């Protein structure tokens, strides 16, 4: 949601800011804008895409070596030209961009209106810039001080950047609940809501902490303060991101590229953490807490969306291997239902972006009750990664497609490693099984590569089902979360209604939907409840539903019944989700492409959901 870019330095800011906005498009947005200072403070914004903004400014003056730019995902006020960011202050001397929500904006607005301020937009953001200007004028303080004082009056979440015509070498930024990264160049600074717009210019970054205000000026040192006015030292980290990871690299879409990256992303998630020969699973990030995990009476997993599906796989893994009860919670439900949490609880928070507002709030709640929080995040330095006591990064690389693909398989990989590690410590897994699974884990990246060969078959299948209106996905055991994930992938990028169900639950309701028009995707791999799934397939068949079956290579029985069969390589039952998910990702992808949908940026969706 919403993207922020800022630049100050010796170069022209416009091309850097525009490129940054393009890099942030994946986060989801509905309007875009830019402000530049070159004597004047110029501000251009428009509803629509970044390319619309680029067209809009074609014949305008875009000179200036300082500027801010924004992609907006509407919260307060509809997506239109006026509500788009940046916003001017009343005098038009200041401009602001903002991610997040100012919850008490209405009372501040009322107060400002009484004092003669006028508002052009319906946004909470315009309220904040007027407030900053009001403080600056009344208290005769510098811009960074005015920002700091203003933020003390604000309730809500924000990442903001402010520029001033009167101080044309300076960017002032702050964060609370929304991320902000500062890139430090040789003689310039780059600000952004994540590192993707920064990576091509510098690898030295500072992740701003909660309630910190930063002031960067051309040729000066970075200055950070808390909003309570304490000086802070900037902690400069090395960014591990390369340009290739941010481009499509010959693929038509980021989503397809990311699906194809999975042999590598799964390998990267395991790198240095598994040694099958020596029988070792090691997760450095949680080593101080693994004994506590092993002693825990229960584990609670909190997440949203696809990460929640990974959490469900985690439940099966931890219960099966480590014999510890697991509850998997939608973060949004968990936080609002007065859950019972104790100091002995282990809470595992899973998030690709590391910025999901509900997951973050669930963490804070569990932390306040004394629980130990373990993170599984993809984005290094993200808010969730920093809010947890310890954790393990998935190392899947930047995921740009809004539909999560490689992050899911990386999360499942990490959960497998965690469950194996804890099981090994507790002695709840037989040595032979432990070694067999480790060997099989090491073989998984090759098997994922093998699985990707079904791509053409799925393209053909997508042709058959392009205009189908409903889909049902069924699976049992480890394949139940796979069914949920398959359905989510289809609906979010192709807008086809799809539901995932535990296969046996079908007869308790969804079976009423089945007729010859209804495709039913059944994950029917050869272990676990294979025979039971066969019976479910019979039930669909008897009602003339069209069966698309995901089976283990060499399967004969399902083949006799199914209309379409997709094979995945043989593996351990608990590792099947890593393979069976892939054809479902490809099916959704090809159907969405054939329906001419915007695969990488589906309507209404955002990559990191930073509002509740
Ligand atoms: C689906 C998808 C979303 C996210 C969800 C949580 O493809 O991407 O359902 O999984 O918004 O996001 P993270 O994992 O960033 O917390």
Coordinates of C-alpha atoms in Angstrom, one line a residue, residues 171-527:
X171 CA 14.1 16.3 3.6
X172 CA 12.4 15.6 7.0
X173 CA 10.9 12.2 7.5
X174 CA 9.4 10.2 10.3
X175 CA 7.7 6.8 10.9
X176 CA 5.4 5.0 13.2
X177 CA 3.8 1.8 12.1
X178 CA 4.7 2.3 8.4
X179 CA 8.2 1.5 7.1
X180 CA 10.8 4.0 5.9
X181 CA 14.3 3.2 4.6
X182 CA 17.0 5.8 4.1
X183 CA 19.7 5.1 1.5
X184 CA 23.0 6.8 2.1
X185 CA 24.9 7.7 -1.2
X186 CA 28.3 9.4 -1.6
X187 CA 26.8 12.9 -1.4
X188 CA 23.1 12.2 -1.5
X189 CA 20.2 10.6 0.3
X190 CA 17.3 8.4 -0.9
X191 CA 14.2 7.8 1.1
X192 CA 11.6 5.1 0.4
X193 CA 9.0 2.9 1.9
X194 CA 11.1 -0.1 1.1
X195 CA 14.5 -0.7 -0.4
X196 CA 13.5 -1.4 -4.0
X197 CA 13.8 2.2 -5.2
X198 CA 17.2 2.5 -3.4
X199 CA 19.0 -0.7 -4.3
X200 CA 20.4 0.6 -7.6
X201 CA 22.0 3.7 -6.1
X202 CA 23.5 2.5 -2.7
X203 CA 23.7 -0.5 -0.5
X204 CA 24.2 1.5 2.7
X205 CA 20.8 1.8 4.4
X206 CA 19.3 2.9 7.7
X207 CA 15.9 1.5 8.7
X208 CA 14.1 4.2 10.6
X209 CA 12.8 3.0 13.9
X210 CA 9.3 3.6 15.4
X211 CA 8.6 7.2 16.4
X212 CA 11.9 8.5 14.9
X213 CA 12.3 11.7 12.9
X214 CA 15.1 11.9 10.5
X215 CA 16.6 15.0 8.8
X216 CA 18.9 14.6 5.8
X217 CA 20.6 17.5 4.0
X218 CA 22.8 17.6 1.0
X219 CA 26.5 17.1 2.1
X220 CA 25.6 16.7 5.8
X221 CA 25.4 13.8 8.2
X222 CA 22.1 12.1 8.8
X223 CA 20.4 13.4 11.9
X224 CA 17.9 11.2 13.8
X225 CA 15.8 12.0 16.9
X226 CA 12.9 10.3 18.6
X227 CA 9.6 12.2 18.7
X228 CA 10.3 12.6 22.4
X229 CA 13.4 14.6 21.4
X230 CA 16.2 12.1 22.2
X231 CA 19.2 12.0 19.8
X232 CA 19.7 8.6 18.1
X233 CA 22.7 7.2 16.2
X234 CA 22.0 6.0 12.7
X235 CA 22.7 2.3 12.4
X236 CA 23.9 1.7 8.8
X237 CA 23.3 -1.7 7.4
X238 CA 24.3 -3.4 4.1
X239 CA 21.4 -4.1 1.7
X240 CA 21.4 -7.5 0.2
X241 CA 19.4 -6.8 -2.9
X242 CA 20.5 -6.7 -6.5
X243 CA 19.0 -5.0 -9.5
X244 CA 18.2 -8.3 -11.3
X245 CA 15.9 -9.2 -8.5
X246 CA 13.8 -6.1 -9.2
X247 CA 13.4 -6.6 -12.9
X248 CA 11.3 -9.1 -14.9
X249 CA 14.4 -10.7 -16.5
X250 CA 12.7 -11.7 -19.7
X251 CA 9.5 -13.0 -18.1
X252 CA 6.1 -11.4 -19.1
X253 CA 5.2 -10.8 -15.5
X254 CA 6.9 -10.7 -12.1
X255 CA 4.6 -13.4 -10.9
X256 CA 5.8 -15.9 -13.5
X257 CA 9.4 -15.0 -12.8
X258 CA 8.8 -15.6 -9.1
X259 CA 7.1 -18.9 -9.7
X260 CA 10.1 -20.0 -11.7
X261 CA 12.5 -18.7 -9.1
X262 CA 11.2 -21.3 -6.6
X263 CA 14.0 -23.9 -7.0
X264 CA 16.4 -21.1 -6.0
X265 CA 14.3 -19.4 -3.4
X266 CA 13.7 -22.6 -1.6
X267 CA 17.4 -23.5 -1.7
X268 CA 18.2 -20.0 -0.5
X269 CA 15.8 -20.5 2.4
X270 CA 17.7 -23.7 3.4
X271 CA 21.2 -22.5 2.7
X272 CA 23.5 -23.0 5.6
X273 CA 20.6 -24.3 7.7
X274 CA 20.4 -28.0 6.6
X275 CA 23.1 -30.6 6.3
X276 CA 21.6 -34.0 5.5
X277 CA 24.9 -35.8 5.6
X278 CA 25.7 -34.6 9.1
X279 CA 22.1 -34.7 10.2
X280 CA 22.0 -31.1 11.2
X281 CA 19.2 -28.5 11.1
X282 CA 20.4 -25.1 12.4
X283 CA 18.5 -21.9 12.6
X284 CA 20.9 -19.3 14.0
X285 CA 18.2 -16.6 14.3
X286 CA 16.2 -18.6 16.9
X287 CA 19.0 -20.4 18.7
X288 CA 18.5 -18.4 21.9
X289 CA 14.8 -19.3 21.9
X290 CA 14.7 -22.9 20.6
X291 CA 14.9 -24.5 24.1
X292 CA 11.9 -22.4 25.0
X293 CA 10.1 -23.5 21.9
X294 CA 11.0 -27.1 22.7
X295 CA 9.5 -26.7 26.2
X296 CA 6.4 -24.9 25.0
X297 CA 3.0 -26.5 25.8
X298 CA 1.6 -24.9 22.7
X299 CA 2.5 -22.7 19.7
X300 CA 0.2 -20.0 18.3
X301 CA 0.8 -19.0 14.7
X302 CA -0.5 -15.6 13.5
X303 CA -0.6 -14.4 9.9
X304 CA -2.9 -13.2 7.1
X305 CA -3.7 -14.5 3.6
X306 CA -1.2 -16.7 2.0
X307 CA 1.1 -16.5 5.0
X308 CA -1.8 -17.9 7.1
X309 CA -2.0 -20.8 4.7
X310 CA 1.7 -21.4 5.2
X311 CA 0.9 -21.3 9.0
X312 CA -1.7 -24.1 8.5
X313 CA 1.0 -26.3 6.9
X314 CA 3.1 -25.3 10.0
X315 CA 0.4 -26.6 12.3
X316 CA 0.5 -30.0 10.6
X317 CA 4.3 -30.0 10.7
X318 CA 4.7 -29.0 14.4
X319 CA 2.0 -31.4 15.6
X320 CA 3.2 -34.3 13.4
X321 CA 7.0 -33.9 14.1
X322 CA 7.4 -32.0 17.4
X323 CA 4.2 -33.3 19.0
X324 CA 3.2 -29.8 20.2
X325 CA -0.3 -28.4 19.9
X326 CA -0.6 -25.6 17.5
X327 CA -3.3 -23.0 16.9
X328 CA -3.3 -21.0 13.7
X329 CA -5.0 -17.7 13.9
X330 CA -6.0 -15.0 11.5
X331 CA -4.1 -12.1 13.0
X332 CA -7.1 -9.8 12.5
X333 CA -9.4 -12.2 14.6
X334 CA -6.8 -13.0 17.2
X335 CA -6.2 -9.4 18.2
X336 CA -9.8 -8.5 18.7
X337 CA -11.1 -11.5 20.6
X338 CA -9.4 -11.2 24.0
X339 CA -7.3 -14.3 23.4
X340 CA -5.8 -16.3 26.3
X341 CA -2.0 -15.8 26.1
X342 CA 0.5 -16.7 28.7
X343 CA 4.2 -16.2 29.2
X344 CA 4.8 -19.8 28.3
X345 CA 3.3 -19.3 24.8
X346 CA 5.4 -19.2 21.7
X347 CA 3.8 -17.1 19.0
X348 CA 5.1 -17.5 15.5
X349 CA 4.3 -14.5 13.2
X350 CA 4.6 -15.2 9.5
X351 CA 4.7 -12.3 7.0
X352 CA 6.3 -11.9 3.6
X353 CA 6.3 -8.1 3.7
X354 CA 6.9 -7.8 7.4
X355 CA 4.5 -4.8 7.4
X356 CA 1.0 -6.3 7.6
X357 CA -0.8 -4.1 10.2
X358 CA -3.0 -6.9 11.7
X359 CA 0.0 -9.2 12.1
X360 CA 2.0 -6.5 13.7
X361 CA -0.8 -5.6 16.1
X362 CA -1.3 -9.3 17.0
X363 CA 2.4 -9.5 17.8
X364 CA 2.2 -6.4 20.1
X365 CA -0.8 -7.9 21.9
X366 CA 1.0 -11.2 22.5
X367 CA 4.1 -9.4 23.5
X368 CA 2.2 -7.3 26.1
X369 CA 1.1 -10.6 27.7
X370 CA 4.6 -11.9 27.9
X371 CA 4.6 -14.4 25.1
X372 CA 7.8 -15.1 23.1
X373 CA 7.4 -14.0 19.5
X374 CA 9.3 -15.7 16.7
X375 CA 9.1 -14.1 13.2
X376 CA 9.2 -15.7 9.8
X377 CA 9.7 -12.7 7.4
X378 CA 11.0 -12.2 3.9
X379 CA 11.8 -8.5 4.1
X380 CA 14.9 -7.8 6.0
X381 CA 14.6 -5.0 8.5
X382 CA 10.8 -4.9 8.2
X383 CA 8.6 -3.8 11.1
X384 CA 7.5 -7.3 12.0
X385 CA 11.1 -8.6 11.8
X386 CA 12.1 -6.0 14.3
X387 CA 9.0 -6.4 16.6
X388 CA 9.7 -10.1 17.2
X389 CA 12.1 -11.4 19.9
X390 CA 13.9 -13.6 17.3
X391 CA 13.2 -15.1 13.9
X392 CA 14.3 -16.6 10.7
X393 CA 14.3 -14.8 7.4
X394 CA 13.0 -16.7 4.4
X395 CA 15.6 -15.2 2.0
X396 CA 13.2 -15.7 -1.0
X397 CA 14.4 -12.4 -2.5
X398 CA 12.1 -9.4 -3.2
X399 CA 8.6 -10.6 -4.2
X400 CA 7.1 -8.0 -6.5
X401 CA 4.0 -9.7 -7.9
X402 CA 1.1 -9.0 -5.6
X403 CA 0.1 -12.6 -5.5
X404 CA 2.4 -14.4 -3.2
X405 CA 4.2 -17.4 -4.7
X406 CA 7.8 -17.9 -3.8
X407 CA 7.3 -16.4 -0.4
X408 CA 4.7 -19.2 0.4
X409 CA 7.1 -22.0 -0.5
X410 CA 9.9 -20.3 1.4
X411 CA 7.7 -19.9 4.5
X412 CA 6.7 -23.6 4.3
X413 CA 10.4 -24.5 4.0
X414 CA 11.3 -22.5 7.1
X415 CA 8.4 -24.0 9.1
X416 CA 9.6 -27.4 8.1
X417 CA 13.1 -26.6 9.3
X418 CA 11.8 -25.2 12.6
X419 CA 9.5 -28.2 13.2
X420 CA 12.4 -30.6 12.4
X421 CA 14.8 -28.7 14.7
X422 CA 12.3 -28.7 17.7
X423 CA 11.4 -32.3 17.0
X424 CA 15.0 -33.3 17.0
X425 CA 15.7 -31.5 20.3
X426 CA 12.6 -33.1 21.9
X427 CA 13.4 -36.5 20.6
X428 CA 9.9 -36.8 19.1
X429 CA 11.1 -37.9 15.7
X430 CA 12.8 -41.2 14.9
X431 CA 16.4 -40.9 13.7
X432 CA 15.7 -42.7 10.5
X433 CA 12.7 -40.4 9.7
X434 CA 14.7 -37.3 10.5
X435 CA 17.5 -38.3 8.2
X436 CA 15.0 -39.4 5.4
X437 CA 13.2 -36.0 5.6
X438 CA 16.5 -34.0 5.6
X439 CA 17.7 -35.9 2.5
X440 CA 14.4 -35.3 0.8
X441 CA 14.5 -31.6 1.7
X442 CA 17.8 -31.3 0.0
X443 CA 16.3 -32.9 -3.1
X444 CA 13.3 -30.6 -3.1
X445 CA 14.8 -27.7 -5.2
X446 CA 15.5 -30.2 -8.1
X447 CA 12.0 -31.6 -7.7
X448 CA 10.5 -28.1 -7.9
X449 CA 12.4 -27.6 -11.1
X450 CA 11.0 -30.9 -12.4
X451 CA 7.5 -29.8 -11.4
X452 CA 7.8 -26.6 -13.3
X453 CA 7.8 -28.7 -16.5
X454 CA 4.0 -29.0 -16.3
X455 CA 3.8 -25.3 -17.3
X456 CA 2.6 -26.0 -20.9
X457 CA 0.0 -28.5 -19.7
X458 CA -1.4 -25.8 -17.4
X459 CA -1.5 -23.3 -20.2
X460 CA -3.6 -25.7 -22.2
X461 CA -5.8 -26.3 -19.2
X462 CA -6.2 -22.5 -18.7
X463 CA -7.5 -22.3 -22.2
X464 CA -10.3 -24.8 -21.4
X465 CA -11.3 -23.0 -18.2
X466 CA -10.6 -19.3 -19.1
X467 CA -14.2 -18.2 -18.7
X468 CA -15.4 -20.6 -16.0
X469 CA -17.2 -18.7 -13.2
X470 CA -16.5 -20.9 -10.2
X471 CA -13.8 -23.3 -9.1
X472 CA -13.6 -25.7 -6.1
X473 CA -10.3 -26.8 -4.7
X474 CA -10.1 -29.9 -2.4
X475 CA -7.3 -31.4 -0.4
X476 CA -6.9 -33.3 2.9
X477 CA -4.1 -33.3 5.5
X478 CA -1.1 -31.4 4.3
X479 CA -2.9 -30.8 1.0
X480 CA -5.8 -28.9 2.6
X481 CA -3.8 -25.7 3.0
X482 CA -2.6 -26.2 -0.6
X483 CA -6.3 -26.3 -1.7
X484 CA -6.9 -23.0 0.2
X485 CA -3.9 -21.4 -1.4
X486 CA -4.8 -22.6 -4.9
X487 CA -8.2 -21.1 -4.5
X488 CA -6.9 -17.8 -3.2
X489 CA -4.4 -17.5 -6.0
X490 CA -7.1 -18.0 -8.6
X491 CA -9.6 -15.5 -7.2
X492 CA -7.1 -12.7 -6.5
X493 CA -5.6 -12.5 -9.9
X494 CA -8.3 -13.8 -12.3
X495 CA -11.4 -12.6 -10.3
X496 CA -13.0 -16.0 -10.7
X497 CA -14.8 -17.2 -7.6
X498 CA -12.9 -20.1 -6.1
X499 CA -13.2 -21.9 -2.8
X500 CA -10.8 -24.2 -1.0
X501 CA -12.2 -27.0 1.2
X502 CA -11.0 -30.0 3.2
X503 CA -12.1 -32.7 0.7
X504 CA -14.3 -34.5 3.2
X505 CA -16.2 -31.4 4.1
X506 CA -17.5 -31.2 0.6
X507 CA -20.4 -33.4 1.4
X508 CA -21.5 -31.0 4.2
X509 CA -22.5 -28.3 1.8
X510 CA -20.3 -27.5 -1.3
X511 CA -21.4 -30.7 -3.0
X512 CA -24.6 -28.9 -3.8
X513 CA -22.6 -26.7 -6.2
X514 CA -21.3 -29.6 -8.3
X515 CA -22.6 -30.1 -11.8
X516 CA -21.0 -30.4 -15.2
X517 CA -20.0 -26.8 -15.2
X518 CA -18.0 -27.0 -12.0
X519 CA -14.3 -27.7 -12.2
X520 CA -12.9 -29.3 -9.0
X521 CA -9.2 -29.2 -8.5
X522 CA -8.3 -32.1 -6.2
X523 CA -4.8 -32.5 -4.7
X524 CA -4.6 -36.3 -4.7
X525 CA -0.9 -37.2 -4.1
X526 CA -0.2 -40.7 -3.1
X527 CA 0.4 -40.6 0.7

